[in-house]
Amino acid sequence: MIKLDQFLKFIGITSTGGQAKLLILHGEVKVNGILETRRGRKLVDDDQVTIGGQTFKVGEIISRTS
């Protein structure tokens, strides 16, 4: 499990938590196709995060680094 703002930093979309917070609060991030404005949203392996037209599967990203 990883928080949404941490995931955005992890995949390199943002370099700081503050940048991640702004993207999320400005409605630029979707989780499983639904707009998400909670930066602390806990993501699980089956979740998909979409930002800037790119979709990232949480489980695939996390398992690559384990």
Tab-separated table of C-alpha atoms in Angstrom:
chain	number	residue	atom	x	y	z
A	1	MET	CA	0.000	0.000	0.000
A	2	ILE	CA	1.221	3.516	-0.875
A	3	LYS	CA	-0.366	6.958	-0.584
A	4	LEU	CA	-1.318	8.778	-3.771
A	5	ASP	CA	1.072	11.692	-3.256
A	6	GLN	CA	3.937	9.290	-2.513
A	7	PHE	CA	3.109	7.297	-5.630
A	8	LEU	CA	3.298	10.406	-7.830
A	9	LYS	CA	6.760	11.122	-6.435
A	10	PHE	CA	7.770	7.467	-6.784
A	11	ILE	CA	6.959	7.356	-10.510
A	12	GLY	CA	8.656	10.696	-11.140
A	13	ILE	CA	5.618	12.794	-11.986
A	14	THR	CA	6.595	15.213	-9.225
A	15	SER	CA	9.771	15.702	-7.247
A	16	THR	CA	8.169	16.986	-4.035
A	17	GLY	CA	5.119	16.283	-1.943
A	18	GLY	CA	4.017	19.884	-2.404
A	19	GLN	CA	3.920	19.506	-6.181
A	20	ALA	CA	1.963	16.268	-5.831
A	21	LYS	CA	-0.502	17.974	-3.492
A	22	LEU	CA	-1.152	20.757	-6.004
A	23	LEU	CA	-1.727	18.350	-8.900
A	24	ILE	CA	-4.171	16.353	-6.819
A	25	LEU	CA	-6.023	19.385	-5.444
A	26	HIS	CA	-6.312	20.934	-8.912
A	27	GLY	CA	-8.139	17.856	-10.162
A	28	GLU	CA	-5.436	16.535	-12.453
A	29	VAL	CA	-5.321	13.007	-11.026
A	30	LYS	CA	-7.782	10.148	-11.397
A	31	VAL	CA	-7.761	6.837	-9.569
A	32	ASN	CA	-9.602	4.045	-11.357
A	33	GLY	CA	-11.157	6.619	-13.686
A	34	ILE	CA	-12.564	8.776	-10.876
A	35	LEU	CA	-11.222	12.221	-9.973
A	36	GLU	CA	-9.328	11.999	-6.683
A	37	THR	CA	-8.612	15.044	-4.515
A	38	ARG	CA	-7.305	13.269	-1.400
A	39	ARG	CA	-3.521	13.175	-1.457
A	40	GLY	CA	-3.515	10.614	1.340
A	41	ARG	CA	-5.675	8.176	-0.630
A	42	LYS	CA	-4.208	4.723	-0.049
A	43	LEU	CA	-3.541	2.836	-3.242
A	44	VAL	CA	-3.555	-0.940	-3.588
A	45	ASP	CA	-2.116	-3.182	-6.300
A	46	ASP	CA	-5.297	-3.199	-8.419
A	47	ASP	CA	-5.576	0.609	-8.597
A	48	GLN	CA	-4.809	2.600	-11.735
A	49	VAL	CA	-3.648	6.216	-11.534
A	50	THR	CA	-4.171	8.503	-14.529
A	51	ILE	CA	-2.454	11.855	-14.965
A	52	GLY	CA	-1.687	13.814	-18.108
A	53	GLY	CA	-3.205	11.125	-20.331
A	54	GLN	CA	-0.926	8.415	-18.895
A	55	THR	CA	-2.219	5.540	-16.807
A	56	PHE	CA	-0.039	3.739	-14.295
A	57	LYS	CA	-0.987	0.397	-12.740
A	58	VAL	CA	0.096	0.553	-9.118
A	59	GLY	CA	0.827	-3.157	-8.721
A	60	GLU	CA	3.003	-3.312	-11.815
A	61	ILE	CA	5.042	-0.251	-10.833
A	62	ILE	CA	5.583	-1.317	-7.233
A	63	SER	CA	6.438	-4.932	-8.094
A	64	ARG	CA	9.152	-3.805	-10.554
A	65	THR	CA	11.155	-2.265	-7.747
A	66	SER	CA	10.722	-5.026	-5.190
